[in-house]
mmCIF file of C-alpha atoms and ligand atoms in Angstrom:
data_model
loop_
_atom_site.group_PDB
_atom_site.id
_atom_site.type_symbol
_atom_site.label_atom_id
_atom_site.label_comp_id
_atom_site.label_asym_id
_atom_site.label_seq_id
_atom_site.Cartn_x
_atom_site.Cartn_y
_atom_site.Cartn_z
ATOM 1 C CA UNK A 74 120.992 140.753 102.495
ATOM 2 C CA UNK A 75 117.616 139.391 102.530
ATOM 3 C CA UNK A 76 114.501 140.956 101.318
ATOM 4 C CA UNK A 77 112.310 142.124 103.989
ATOM 5 C CA UNK A 78 109.080 141.026 103.475
ATOM 6 C CA UNK A 79 106.124 143.500 104.461
ATOM 7 C CA UNK A 80 102.665 141.875 104.837
ATOM 8 C CA UNK A 81 99.823 143.446 103.142
ATOM 9 C CA UNK A 82 95.881 142.867 102.500
ATOM 10 C CA UNK A 83 95.678 141.796 98.975
ATOM 11 C CA UNK A 84 92.344 140.674 99.286
ATOM 12 C CA UNK A 85 88.830 141.611 100.838
ATOM 13 C CA UNK A 86 85.413 139.940 101.648
ATOM 14 C CA UNK A 87 82.274 139.988 103.485
ATOM 15 C CA UNK A 88 78.979 138.509 104.109
ATOM 16 C CA UNK A 89 75.892 139.585 105.347
ATOM 17 C CA UNK A 90 72.615 137.529 106.694
ATOM 18 C CA UNK A 91 69.589 138.704 104.578
ATOM 19 C CA UNK A 92 67.215 139.063 107.933
ATOM 20 C CA UNK A 93 66.964 142.766 109.067
ATOM 21 C CA UNK A 94 66.101 143.859 112.729
ATOM 22 C CA UNK A 95 64.931 147.108 113.103
ATOM 23 C CA UNK A 96 64.384 148.999 115.824
ATOM 24 C CA UNK A 97 60.670 149.038 115.176
ATOM 25 C CA UNK A 98 60.723 145.368 115.385
ATOM 26 C CA UNK A 99 62.577 145.795 118.984
ATOM 27 C CA UNK A 100 60.299 148.083 120.360
ATOM 28 C CA UNK A 101 57.506 145.166 120.174
ATOM 29 C CA UNK A 102 60.220 142.719 121.691
ATOM 30 C CA UNK A 103 61.258 144.898 124.867
ATOM 31 C CA UNK A 104 60.357 148.280 126.478
ATOM 32 C CA UNK A 105 62.588 150.614 124.214
ATOM 33 C CA UNK A 106 62.078 152.651 121.590
ATOM 34 C CA UNK A 107 63.604 153.994 118.304
ATOM 35 C CA UNK A 108 64.686 157.345 119.810
ATOM 36 C CA UNK A 109 66.449 155.742 122.707
ATOM 37 C CA UNK A 110 68.230 153.288 120.447
ATOM 38 C CA UNK A 111 69.824 156.125 117.791
ATOM 39 C CA UNK A 112 70.610 158.574 120.300
ATOM 40 C CA UNK A 113 72.360 156.464 122.610
ATOM 41 C CA UNK A 114 74.009 154.277 119.987
ATOM 42 C CA UNK A 115 73.401 155.589 116.383
ATOM 43 C CA UNK A 116 72.184 151.811 115.284
ATOM 44 C CA UNK A 117 68.576 151.681 113.242
ATOM 45 C CA UNK A 118 69.006 148.468 112.257
ATOM 46 C CA UNK A 119 71.144 145.050 112.181
ATOM 47 C CA UNK A 120 71.224 141.507 110.244
ATOM 48 C CA UNK A 121 70.029 138.647 112.056
ATOM 49 C CA UNK A 122 71.404 134.805 110.746
ATOM 50 C CA UNK A 123 68.698 132.424 109.718
ATOM 51 C CA UNK A 124 68.184 129.608 112.500
ATOM 52 C CA UNK A 125 70.448 127.222 110.087
ATOM 53 C CA UNK A 126 72.767 129.765 109.413
ATOM 54 C CA UNK A 127 76.254 129.620 111.379
ATOM 55 C CA UNK A 128 79.830 131.313 111.514
ATOM 56 C CA UNK A 129 81.283 128.817 109.655
ATOM 57 C CA UNK A 130 78.562 129.236 106.642
ATOM 58 C CA UNK A 131 79.313 133.119 106.627
ATOM 59 C CA UNK A 132 82.417 132.739 107.195
ATOM 60 C CA UNK A 133 83.222 130.621 104.321
ATOM 61 C CA UNK A 134 80.909 132.756 102.069
ATOM 62 C CA UNK A 135 83.240 136.148 103.326
ATOM 63 C CA UNK A 136 86.325 134.128 102.818
ATOM 64 C CA UNK A 137 85.486 132.832 98.829
ATOM 65 C CA UNK A 138 84.698 136.552 97.934
ATOM 66 C CA UNK A 139 88.328 137.782 99.769
ATOM 67 C CA UNK A 140 89.892 134.963 97.368
ATOM 68 C CA UNK A 141 87.984 136.512 94.326
ATOM 69 C CA UNK A 142 89.528 139.720 95.169
ATOM 70 C CA UNK A 143 92.711 138.447 95.585
ATOM 71 C CA UNK A 144 92.905 136.699 92.174
ATOM 72 C CA UNK A 145 93.460 133.406 94.219
ATOM 73 C CA UNK A 146 92.219 129.741 94.479
ATOM 74 C CA UNK A 147 91.499 127.949 98.114
ATOM 75 C CA UNK A 148 94.534 125.723 97.487
ATOM 76 C CA UNK A 149 96.825 128.598 97.335
ATOM 77 C CA UNK A 150 95.992 129.120 101.067
ATOM 78 C CA UNK A 151 98.563 128.354 103.650
ATOM 79 C CA UNK A 152 97.061 129.227 106.796
ATOM 80 C CA UNK A 153 93.247 130.129 107.962
ATOM 81 C CA UNK A 154 93.031 132.305 111.434
ATOM 82 C CA UNK A 155 89.426 132.871 112.524
ATOM 83 C CA UNK A 156 88.311 135.534 114.876
ATOM 84 C CA UNK A 157 85.045 134.854 116.657
ATOM 85 C CA UNK A 158 83.432 135.068 120.615
ATOM 86 C CA UNK A 159 80.178 133.089 119.048
ATOM 87 C CA UNK A 160 82.134 130.010 117.253
ATOM 88 C CA UNK A 161 80.111 127.056 115.910
ATOM 89 C CA UNK A 162 81.537 124.929 118.746
ATOM 90 C CA UNK A 163 83.949 124.696 121.207
ATOM 91 C CA UNK A 164 85.957 122.347 119.528
ATOM 92 C CA UNK A 165 86.548 121.440 116.646
ATOM 93 C CA UNK A 166 87.499 125.148 115.564
ATOM 94 C CA UNK A 167 85.433 127.066 113.300
ATOM 95 C CA UNK A 168 88.652 127.485 110.572
ATOM 96 C CA UNK A 169 88.787 123.970 110.272
ATOM 97 C CA UNK A 170 84.931 124.206 109.435
ATOM 98 C CA UNK A 171 85.796 126.492 107.203
ATOM 99 C CA UNK A 172 88.600 124.883 105.306
ATOM 100 C CA UNK A 173 86.283 122.094 104.710
ATOM 101 C CA UNK A 174 83.777 124.273 103.155
ATOM 102 C CA UNK A 175 85.829 126.251 100.848
ATOM 103 C CA UNK A 176 88.314 123.311 100.207
ATOM 104 C CA UNK A 177 91.936 125.146 101.424
ATOM 105 C CA UNK A 178 93.302 121.632 101.803
ATOM 106 C CA UNK A 179 97.013 123.196 102.162
ATOM 107 C CA UNK A 180 96.041 125.019 104.937
ATOM 108 C CA UNK A 181 96.930 124.922 108.567
ATOM 109 C CA UNK A 182 93.981 126.121 110.713
ATOM 110 C CA UNK A 183 92.928 127.766 114.043
ATOM 111 C CA UNK A 184 90.564 129.993 115.885
ATOM 112 C CA UNK A 185 91.366 133.051 118.128
ATOM 113 C CA UNK A 186 89.438 134.692 120.365
ATOM 114 C CA UNK A 187 89.793 138.653 121.015
ATOM 115 C CA UNK A 188 86.218 139.205 121.210
ATOM 116 C CA UNK A 189 85.588 142.536 119.273
ATOM 117 C CA UNK A 190 89.319 143.027 118.626
ATOM 118 C CA UNK A 191 89.620 139.835 117.057
ATOM 119 C CA UNK A 192 90.204 141.102 113.390
ATOM 120 C CA UNK A 193 93.151 142.783 114.633
ATOM 121 C CA UNK A 194 94.642 139.918 116.849
ATOM 122 C CA UNK A 195 94.339 138.392 113.434
ATOM 123 C CA UNK A 196 95.574 140.296 111.381
ATOM 124 C CA UNK A 197 98.892 140.542 113.935
ATOM 125 C CA UNK A 198 99.232 136.783 113.688
ATOM 126 C CA UNK A 199 98.822 136.627 109.790
ATOM 127 C CA UNK A 200 101.222 139.264 109.702
ATOM 128 C CA UNK A 201 104.154 137.725 111.681
ATOM 129 C CA UNK A 202 103.822 134.096 109.728
ATOM 130 C CA UNK A 203 104.052 136.396 106.369
ATOM 131 C CA UNK A 204 106.898 138.576 107.627
ATOM 132 C CA UNK A 205 108.652 135.245 109.053
ATOM 133 C CA UNK A 206 109.011 133.723 105.701
ATOM 134 C CA UNK A 207 106.625 130.936 107.238
ATOM 135 C CA UNK A 208 103.661 131.434 104.940
ATOM 136 C CA UNK A 209 102.801 132.921 101.551
ATOM 137 C CA UNK A 210 99.236 133.525 102.050
ATOM 138 C CA UNK A 211 97.240 134.023 105.022
ATOM 139 C CA UNK A 212 93.286 133.604 105.016
ATOM 140 C CA UNK A 213 91.731 135.564 108.076
ATOM 141 C CA UNK A 214 88.248 135.424 108.784
ATOM 142 C CA UNK A 215 86.359 137.732 111.323
ATOM 143 C CA UNK A 216 82.488 135.727 111.799
ATOM 144 C CA UNK A 217 80.377 135.995 114.026
ATOM 145 C CA UNK A 218 76.452 135.043 115.056
ATOM 146 C CA UNK A 219 76.155 136.805 118.424
ATOM 147 C CA UNK A 220 72.049 136.586 118.065
ATOM 148 C CA UNK A 221 73.098 133.306 119.354
ATOM 149 C CA UNK A 222 74.128 134.548 122.824
ATOM 150 C CA UNK A 223 72.002 137.544 123.341
ATOM 151 C CA UNK A 224 69.144 137.496 125.274
ATOM 152 C CA UNK A 225 66.019 139.019 123.570
ATOM 153 C CA UNK A 226 64.499 139.589 126.615
ATOM 154 C CA UNK A 227 67.576 142.006 127.770
ATOM 155 C CA UNK A 228 66.864 145.768 126.366
ATOM 156 C CA UNK A 229 69.953 146.283 127.616
ATOM 157 C CA UNK A 230 72.110 144.111 125.415
ATOM 158 C CA UNK A 231 69.480 142.732 122.162
ATOM 159 C CA UNK A 232 69.554 146.397 120.503
ATOM 160 C CA UNK A 233 73.063 146.330 120.318
ATOM 161 C CA UNK A 234 74.618 143.241 118.237
ATOM 162 C CA UNK A 235 74.056 141.749 114.566
ATOM 163 C CA UNK A 236 75.587 138.832 112.913
ATOM 164 C CA UNK A 237 77.916 139.046 110.012
ATOM 165 C CA UNK A 238 81.446 138.098 108.594
ATOM 166 C CA UNK A 239 84.251 139.829 106.774
ATOM 167 C CA UNK A 240 87.934 138.087 105.763
ATOM 168 C CA UNK A 241 91.129 139.398 104.149
ATOM 169 C CA UNK A 242 93.917 137.493 102.552
ATOM 170 C CA UNK A 243 97.540 138.465 103.900
ATOM 171 C CA UNK A 244 100.409 138.330 101.725
ATOM 172 C CA UNK A 245 103.845 139.554 101.038
ATOM 173 C CA UNK A 246 103.459 140.852 97.096
ATOM 174 C CA UNK A 247 101.177 142.626 95.172
ATOM 175 C CA UNK A 248 98.809 145.900 95.162
ATOM 176 C CA UNK A 249 96.756 146.107 98.864
ATOM 177 C CA UNK A 250 96.926 147.772 102.336
ATOM 178 C CA UNK A 251 100.550 147.244 103.459
ATOM 179 C CA UNK A 252 99.968 146.795 107.379
ATOM 180 C CA UNK A 253 102.991 149.525 108.421
ATOM 181 C CA UNK A 254 102.372 149.501 112.563
ATOM 182 C CA UNK A 255 99.973 147.461 114.497
ATOM 183 C CA UNK A 256 99.075 147.724 118.634
ATOM 184 C CA UNK A 257 97.266 145.396 120.695
ATOM 185 C CA UNK A 258 96.936 145.462 124.348
ATOM 186 C CA UNK A 259 94.607 143.741 126.725
ATOM 187 C CA UNK A 260 93.770 144.191 130.918
ATOM 188 C CA UNK A 261 92.657 140.961 131.863
ATOM 189 C CA UNK A 262 91.648 142.705 135.241
ATOM 190 C CA UNK A 263 88.643 143.679 134.107
ATOM 191 C CA UNK A 264 87.653 140.480 132.072
ATOM 192 C CA UNK A 265 84.122 140.444 134.227
ATOM 193 C CA UNK A 266 83.099 143.537 131.968
ATOM 194 C CA UNK A 267 82.127 141.312 129.257
ATOM 195 C CA UNK A 268 81.487 137.977 129.242
ATOM 196 C CA UNK A 269 79.263 134.872 128.687
ATOM 197 C CA UNK A 270 79.665 133.176 131.759
ATOM 198 C CA UNK A 271 78.239 129.341 131.315
ATOM 199 C CA UNK A 272 79.179 127.228 128.629
ATOM 200 C CA UNK A 273 82.875 126.521 129.401
ATOM 201 C CA UNK A 274 84.148 124.233 131.076
ATOM 202 C CA UNK A 275 83.741 126.666 134.366
ATOM 203 C CA UNK A 276 80.183 126.638 134.295
ATOM 204 C CA UNK A 277 79.230 123.812 131.840
ATOM 205 C CA UNK A 278 75.578 123.368 130.475
ATOM 206 C CA UNK A 279 73.307 122.528 133.413
ATOM 207 C CA UNK A 280 69.688 122.813 133.812
ATOM 208 C CA UNK A 281 70.607 125.629 136.424
ATOM 209 C CA UNK A 282 72.947 127.525 134.480
ATOM 210 C CA UNK A 283 70.415 127.714 131.324
ATOM 211 C CA UNK A 284 67.546 128.279 133.774
ATOM 212 C CA UNK A 285 69.735 131.529 135.043
ATOM 213 C CA UNK A 286 70.685 132.583 131.690
ATOM 214 C CA UNK A 287 74.025 131.961 132.149
ATOM 215 C CA UNK A 288 74.632 131.404 128.322
ATOM 216 C CA UNK A 289 73.603 134.444 127.570
ATOM 217 C CA UNK A 290 75.854 137.599 126.754
ATOM 218 C CA UNK A 291 76.709 140.466 129.407
ATOM 219 C CA UNK A 292 78.226 143.429 129.788
ATOM 220 C CA UNK A 293 78.555 146.679 132.002
ATOM 221 C CA UNK A 294 77.851 148.695 129.003
ATOM 222 C CA UNK A 295 78.732 152.188 131.162
ATOM 223 C CA UNK A 296 81.718 150.942 132.287
ATOM 224 C CA UNK A 297 82.756 149.722 128.887
ATOM 225 C CA UNK A 298 81.866 152.783 127.164
ATOM 226 C CA UNK A 299 84.501 154.907 128.600
ATOM 227 C CA UNK A 300 87.773 152.376 128.839
ATOM 228 C CA UNK A 301 86.754 151.540 124.677
ATOM 229 C CA UNK A 302 87.230 155.481 124.198
ATOM 230 C CA UNK A 303 90.034 155.586 126.422
ATOM 231 C CA UNK A 304 92.029 152.607 125.026
ATOM 232 C CA UNK A 305 91.233 152.841 121.117
ATOM 233 C CA UNK A 306 92.835 156.356 121.510
ATOM 234 C CA UNK A 307 96.066 155.252 123.438
ATOM 235 C CA UNK A 308 96.657 152.232 121.122
ATOM 236 C CA UNK A 309 95.663 154.708 117.882
ATOM 237 C CA UNK A 310 97.815 157.314 119.032
ATOM 238 C CA UNK A 311 100.765 154.407 120.072
ATOM 239 C CA UNK A 312 100.405 153.176 116.352
ATOM 240 C CA UNK A 313 100.822 156.722 114.641
ATOM 241 C CA UNK A 314 103.757 157.389 116.930
ATOM 242 C CA UNK A 315 105.278 154.265 115.702
ATOM 243 C CA UNK A 316 104.355 154.874 112.392
ATOM 244 C CA UNK A 317 105.749 158.455 112.084
ATOM 245 C CA UNK A 318 102.828 160.107 111.170
ATOM 246 C CA UNK A 319 100.268 162.718 112.458
ATOM 247 C CA UNK A 320 96.811 162.657 112.969
ATOM 248 C CA UNK A 321 96.466 165.028 109.764
ATOM 249 C CA UNK A 322 98.060 162.085 107.652
ATOM 250 C CA UNK A 323 95.183 159.689 108.330
ATOM 251 C CA UNK A 324 92.486 159.513 104.772
ATOM 252 C CA UNK A 325 90.307 157.332 106.989
ATOM 253 C CA UNK A 326 89.536 155.613 110.473
ATOM 254 C CA UNK A 327 87.961 152.718 109.813
ATOM 255 C CA UNK A 328 86.561 152.128 113.904
ATOM 256 C CA UNK A 329 85.061 149.279 115.849
ATOM 257 C CA UNK A 330 81.508 149.571 114.991
ATOM 258 C CA UNK A 331 80.309 149.602 118.815
ATOM 259 C CA UNK A 332 78.278 152.893 119.084
ATOM 260 C CA UNK A 333 78.247 155.854 117.372
ATOM 261 C CA UNK A 334 78.970 157.936 120.640
ATOM 262 C CA UNK A 335 82.150 155.694 120.935
ATOM 263 C CA UNK A 336 83.153 156.394 117.437
ATOM 264 C CA UNK A 337 82.499 160.087 117.380
ATOM 265 C CA UNK A 338 84.383 160.576 120.417
ATOM 266 C CA UNK A 339 87.724 158.888 119.053
ATOM 267 C CA UNK A 340 87.421 161.094 115.694
ATOM 268 C CA UNK A 341 87.143 164.080 117.717
ATOM 269 C CA UNK A 342 89.868 163.180 119.834
ATOM 270 C CA UNK A 343 92.213 162.816 116.294
ATOM 271 C CA UNK A 344 90.704 165.701 114.930
ATOM 272 C CA UNK A 345 89.423 164.035 111.921
ATOM 273 C CA UNK A 346 86.053 164.847 110.193
ATOM 274 C CA UNK A 347 82.920 162.985 110.385
ATOM 275 C CA UNK A 348 82.948 161.923 106.077
ATOM 276 C CA UNK A 349 86.462 160.263 106.553
ATOM 277 C CA UNK A 350 84.676 158.122 109.685
ATOM 278 C CA UNK A 351 83.949 154.900 108.179
ATOM 279 C CA UNK A 352 80.681 154.008 109.735
ATOM 280 C CA UNK A 353 78.233 150.982 108.937
ATOM 281 C CA UNK A 354 76.845 151.076 113.088
ATOM 282 C CA UNK A 355 73.652 152.074 111.491
ATOM 283 C CA UNK A 356 72.622 149.452 109.523
ATOM 284 C CA UNK A 357 74.716 146.464 110.885
ATOM 285 C CA UNK A 358 75.199 147.075 114.901
ATOM 286 C CA UNK A 359 77.781 145.600 116.626
ATOM 287 C CA UNK A 360 79.152 142.528 114.993
ATOM 288 C CA UNK A 361 81.929 142.140 117.400
ATOM 289 C CA UNK A 362 85.087 140.833 115.281
ATOM 290 C CA UNK A 363 83.219 141.331 112.591
ATOM 291 C CA UNK A 364 82.982 144.660 112.510
ATOM 292 C CA UNK A 365 85.879 146.527 111.026
ATOM 293 C CA UNK A 366 86.692 143.645 108.534
ATOM 294 C CA UNK A 367 83.016 144.454 107.367
ATOM 295 C CA UNK A 368 83.340 148.239 107.306
ATOM 296 C CA UNK A 369 86.929 147.919 105.463
ATOM 297 C CA UNK A 370 85.610 145.889 102.711
ATOM 298 C CA UNK A 371 82.741 148.020 102.298
ATOM 299 C CA UNK A 372 85.115 151.177 102.029
ATOM 300 C CA UNK A 373 87.879 149.730 99.870
ATOM 301 C CA UNK A 374 84.722 149.178 97.251
ATOM 302 C CA UNK A 375 83.332 152.340 97.483
ATOM 303 C CA UNK A 376 86.575 154.516 97.472
ATOM 304 C CA UNK A 377 89.386 155.225 95.123
ATOM 305 C CA UNK A 378 93.056 155.106 96.826
ATOM 306 C CA UNK A 379 96.052 156.587 95.812
ATOM 307 C CA UNK A 380 99.019 154.948 96.720
ATOM 308 C CA UNK A 381 100.730 156.123 99.787
ATOM 309 C CA UNK A 382 97.479 157.018 101.596
ATOM 310 C CA UNK A 383 96.508 156.087 105.219
ATOM 311 C CA UNK A 384 93.951 154.281 107.003
ATOM 312 C CA UNK A 385 93.610 154.071 110.954
ATOM 313 C CA UNK A 386 91.835 150.910 112.021
ATOM 314 C CA UNK A 387 91.233 150.602 116.031
ATOM 315 C CA UNK A 388 88.931 148.395 117.744
ATOM 316 C CA UNK A 389 88.132 147.477 121.377
ATOM 317 C CA UNK A 390 86.193 144.578 123.002
ATOM 318 C CA UNK A 391 85.856 141.664 125.921
ATOM 319 C CA UNK A 392 88.934 140.709 127.334
ATOM 320 C CA UNK A 393 89.324 143.426 127.940
ATOM 321 C CA UNK A 394 91.578 143.882 124.625
ATOM 322 C CA UNK A 395 92.305 146.424 122.206
ATOM 323 C CA UNK A 396 94.045 147.715 119.684
ATOM 324 C CA UNK A 397 95.051 149.243 116.142
ATOM 325 C CA UNK A 398 96.744 149.519 113.058
ATOM 326 C CA UNK A 399 98.098 151.662 110.365
ATOM 327 C CA UNK A 400 97.544 150.241 106.956
ATOM 328 C CA UNK A 401 99.020 151.988 103.778
ATOM 329 C CA UNK A 402 97.863 151.687 99.821
ATOM 330 C CA UNK A 403 100.602 150.252 97.846
ATOM 331 C CA UNK A 404 100.788 149.458 94.335
ATOM 332 C CA UNK A 405 102.009 146.211 92.767
HETATM 333 N N1 ACO B 799 66.214 151.028 125.749
HETATM 334 C C1 ACO B 799 65.364 151.834 126.724
HETATM 335 N N2 ACO B 799 66.043 152.110 127.904
HETATM 336 C C2 ACO B 799 67.162 151.106 127.911
HETATM 337 C C3 ACO B 799 67.768 150.396 127.233
HETATM 338 C C4 ACO B 799 67.137 150.460 125.954
HETATM 339 N N3 ACO B 799 67.355 149.674 124.933
HETATM 340 N N4 ACO B 799 68.750 150.061 127.641
HETATM 341 C C5 ACO B 799 69.020 150.378 128.747
HETATM 342 N N5 ACO B 799 68.259 151.358 128.918
HETATM 343 C C6 ACO B 799 67.834 152.526 130.297
HETATM 344 C C7 ACO B 799 68.547 151.728 131.139
HETATM 345 O O1 ACO B 799 67.991 150.511 131.796
HETATM 346 C C8 ACO B 799 68.969 153.225 132.251
HETATM 347 O O2 ACO B 799 67.604 153.295 132.918
HETATM 348 P P1 ACO B 799 67.984 153.715 134.256
HETATM 349 O O3 ACO B 799 68.885 154.879 134.326
HETATM 350 O O4 ACO B 799 66.560 154.101 134.738
HETATM 351 O O5 ACO B 799 68.648 152.731 135.113
HETATM 352 C C9 ACO B 799 69.058 154.072 131.343
HETATM 353 O O6 ACO B 799 68.550 153.660 129.776
HETATM 354 C C10 ACO B 799 70.560 154.659 130.725
HETATM 355 O O7 ACO B 799 71.823 153.375 130.759
HETATM 356 P P2 ACO B 799 73.028 153.418 130.449
HETATM 357 O O8 ACO B 799 73.480 151.662 130.479
HETATM 358 O O9 ACO B 799 73.816 154.547 131.350
HETATM 359 O O10 ACO B 799 73.338 153.831 129.267
HETATM 360 P P3 ACO B 799 73.938 154.269 128.573
HETATM 361 O O11 ACO B 799 73.752 155.435 127.756
HETATM 362 O O12 ACO B 799 75.743 154.182 128.980
HETATM 363 O O13 ACO B 799 74.354 153.354 126.876
HETATM 364 C C11 ACO B 799 75.405 151.562 125.707
HETATM 365 C C12 ACO B 799 73.807 151.966 126.990
HETATM 366 C C13 ACO B 799 74.713 151.856 124.562
HETATM 367 C C14 ACO B 799 75.200 149.914 125.859
HETATM 368 C C15 ACO B 799 76.707 152.162 126.115
HETATM 369 O O14 ACO B 799 77.065 152.056 127.663
HETATM 370 C C16 ACO B 799 77.955 151.591 125.242
HETATM 371 O O15 ACO B 799 77.625 151.536 123.868
HETATM 372 N N6 ACO B 799 78.959 150.792 125.829
HETATM 373 C C17 ACO B 799 79.780 150.588 125.398
HETATM 374 C C18 ACO B 799 79.677 149.136 124.769
HETATM 375 C C19 ACO B 799 80.608 148.518 123.542
HETATM 376 O O16 ACO B 799 81.484 148.973 123.310
HETATM 377 N N7 ACO B 799 81.182 147.258 123.767
HETATM 378 C C20 ACO B 799 81.941 146.631 123.224
HETATM 379 C C21 ACO B 799 82.840 145.656 123.535
HETATM 380 S S1 ACO B 799 81.083 144.482 123.604
HETATM 381 C C22 ACO B 799 82.501 143.270 123.055
HETATM 382 O O17 ACO B 799 83.698 142.490 122.786
HETATM 383 C C23 ACO B 799 81.714 141.633 122.060
#
């Protein structure tokens, strides 16, 4: 009988731009306060890419660091999957640009768009190609320059987002984090809750779309909040059940970093103590698709994991989209 391949993350990397935008900076830009932002979101600062720094640049840096951690060369990569809702261009794909930057000359390349759930959608795509035996090493990258789509006059959105990139190498051999279960979902009926209305073929750039600010990110924050907690809890429950695990079997929760109140609500639903919930929301804000990838990389650098320990990842975003995954630490 053929040996069943099990996909695993064998390398991780991330990149954060240098510039820090603090709550105090935002107080000088819009009518807001450090107190409002901290109490409603848990955010204190976020990173903002330089004017000449784009998702492909940040993604390439994260990719190179993931390659180093997996001890692989760019030419070992068979496919690049990029998740971004703020790509360099509509076309070509950001994956194409990163392929050229890192010289991954043997790789196929494509982008996917699942807003803040993008990293889990990319992970699921990589897992499918690995477990079907089609490819050996897949580089997935989540990279966002949300600041390019944010209206820094709109206090309801400008305090929330930051820029950054995370990357992972998915293969079938070696030490790493085995992908045990991965559950994805979407509800396109609620597509209007999170959107960038112009810039696509429905509303191409015109003087009017620019004047009306239709190229900026828009969100019904309050509505999204309720769906976020419900959907991430649902997907996490489904993933735990599929893996035959109880919530007490989870060593660490690594949630999408949209808002500390959302994270706390999920942790409470699963009885996971705060010191086992990995958070970056205070220092990076919401980096959309990149947030779980960045958090996972930092967690793996900070903590020693024993074989058999389980991590629960969960994300939610525009689309609407959501998902969860159970990863298990495995040896060589
Ligand atoms: N500073 C001060 N006051 C503000 C600010 C601000 N930055 N922003 C809004 N307010 C005001 C509002 O105008 C409102 O005032 P009003 O009562 O006089 O009308 C009041 O604060 C309350 O506003 P709400 O929107 O009800 O505040 P809420 O407690 O819901 O917090 C937030 C808003 C932080 C956006 C929250 O709803 C949230 O986190 N939502 C989920 C976001 C999310 O999960 N996004 C993930 C998907 S994003 C993606 O896919 C890229």
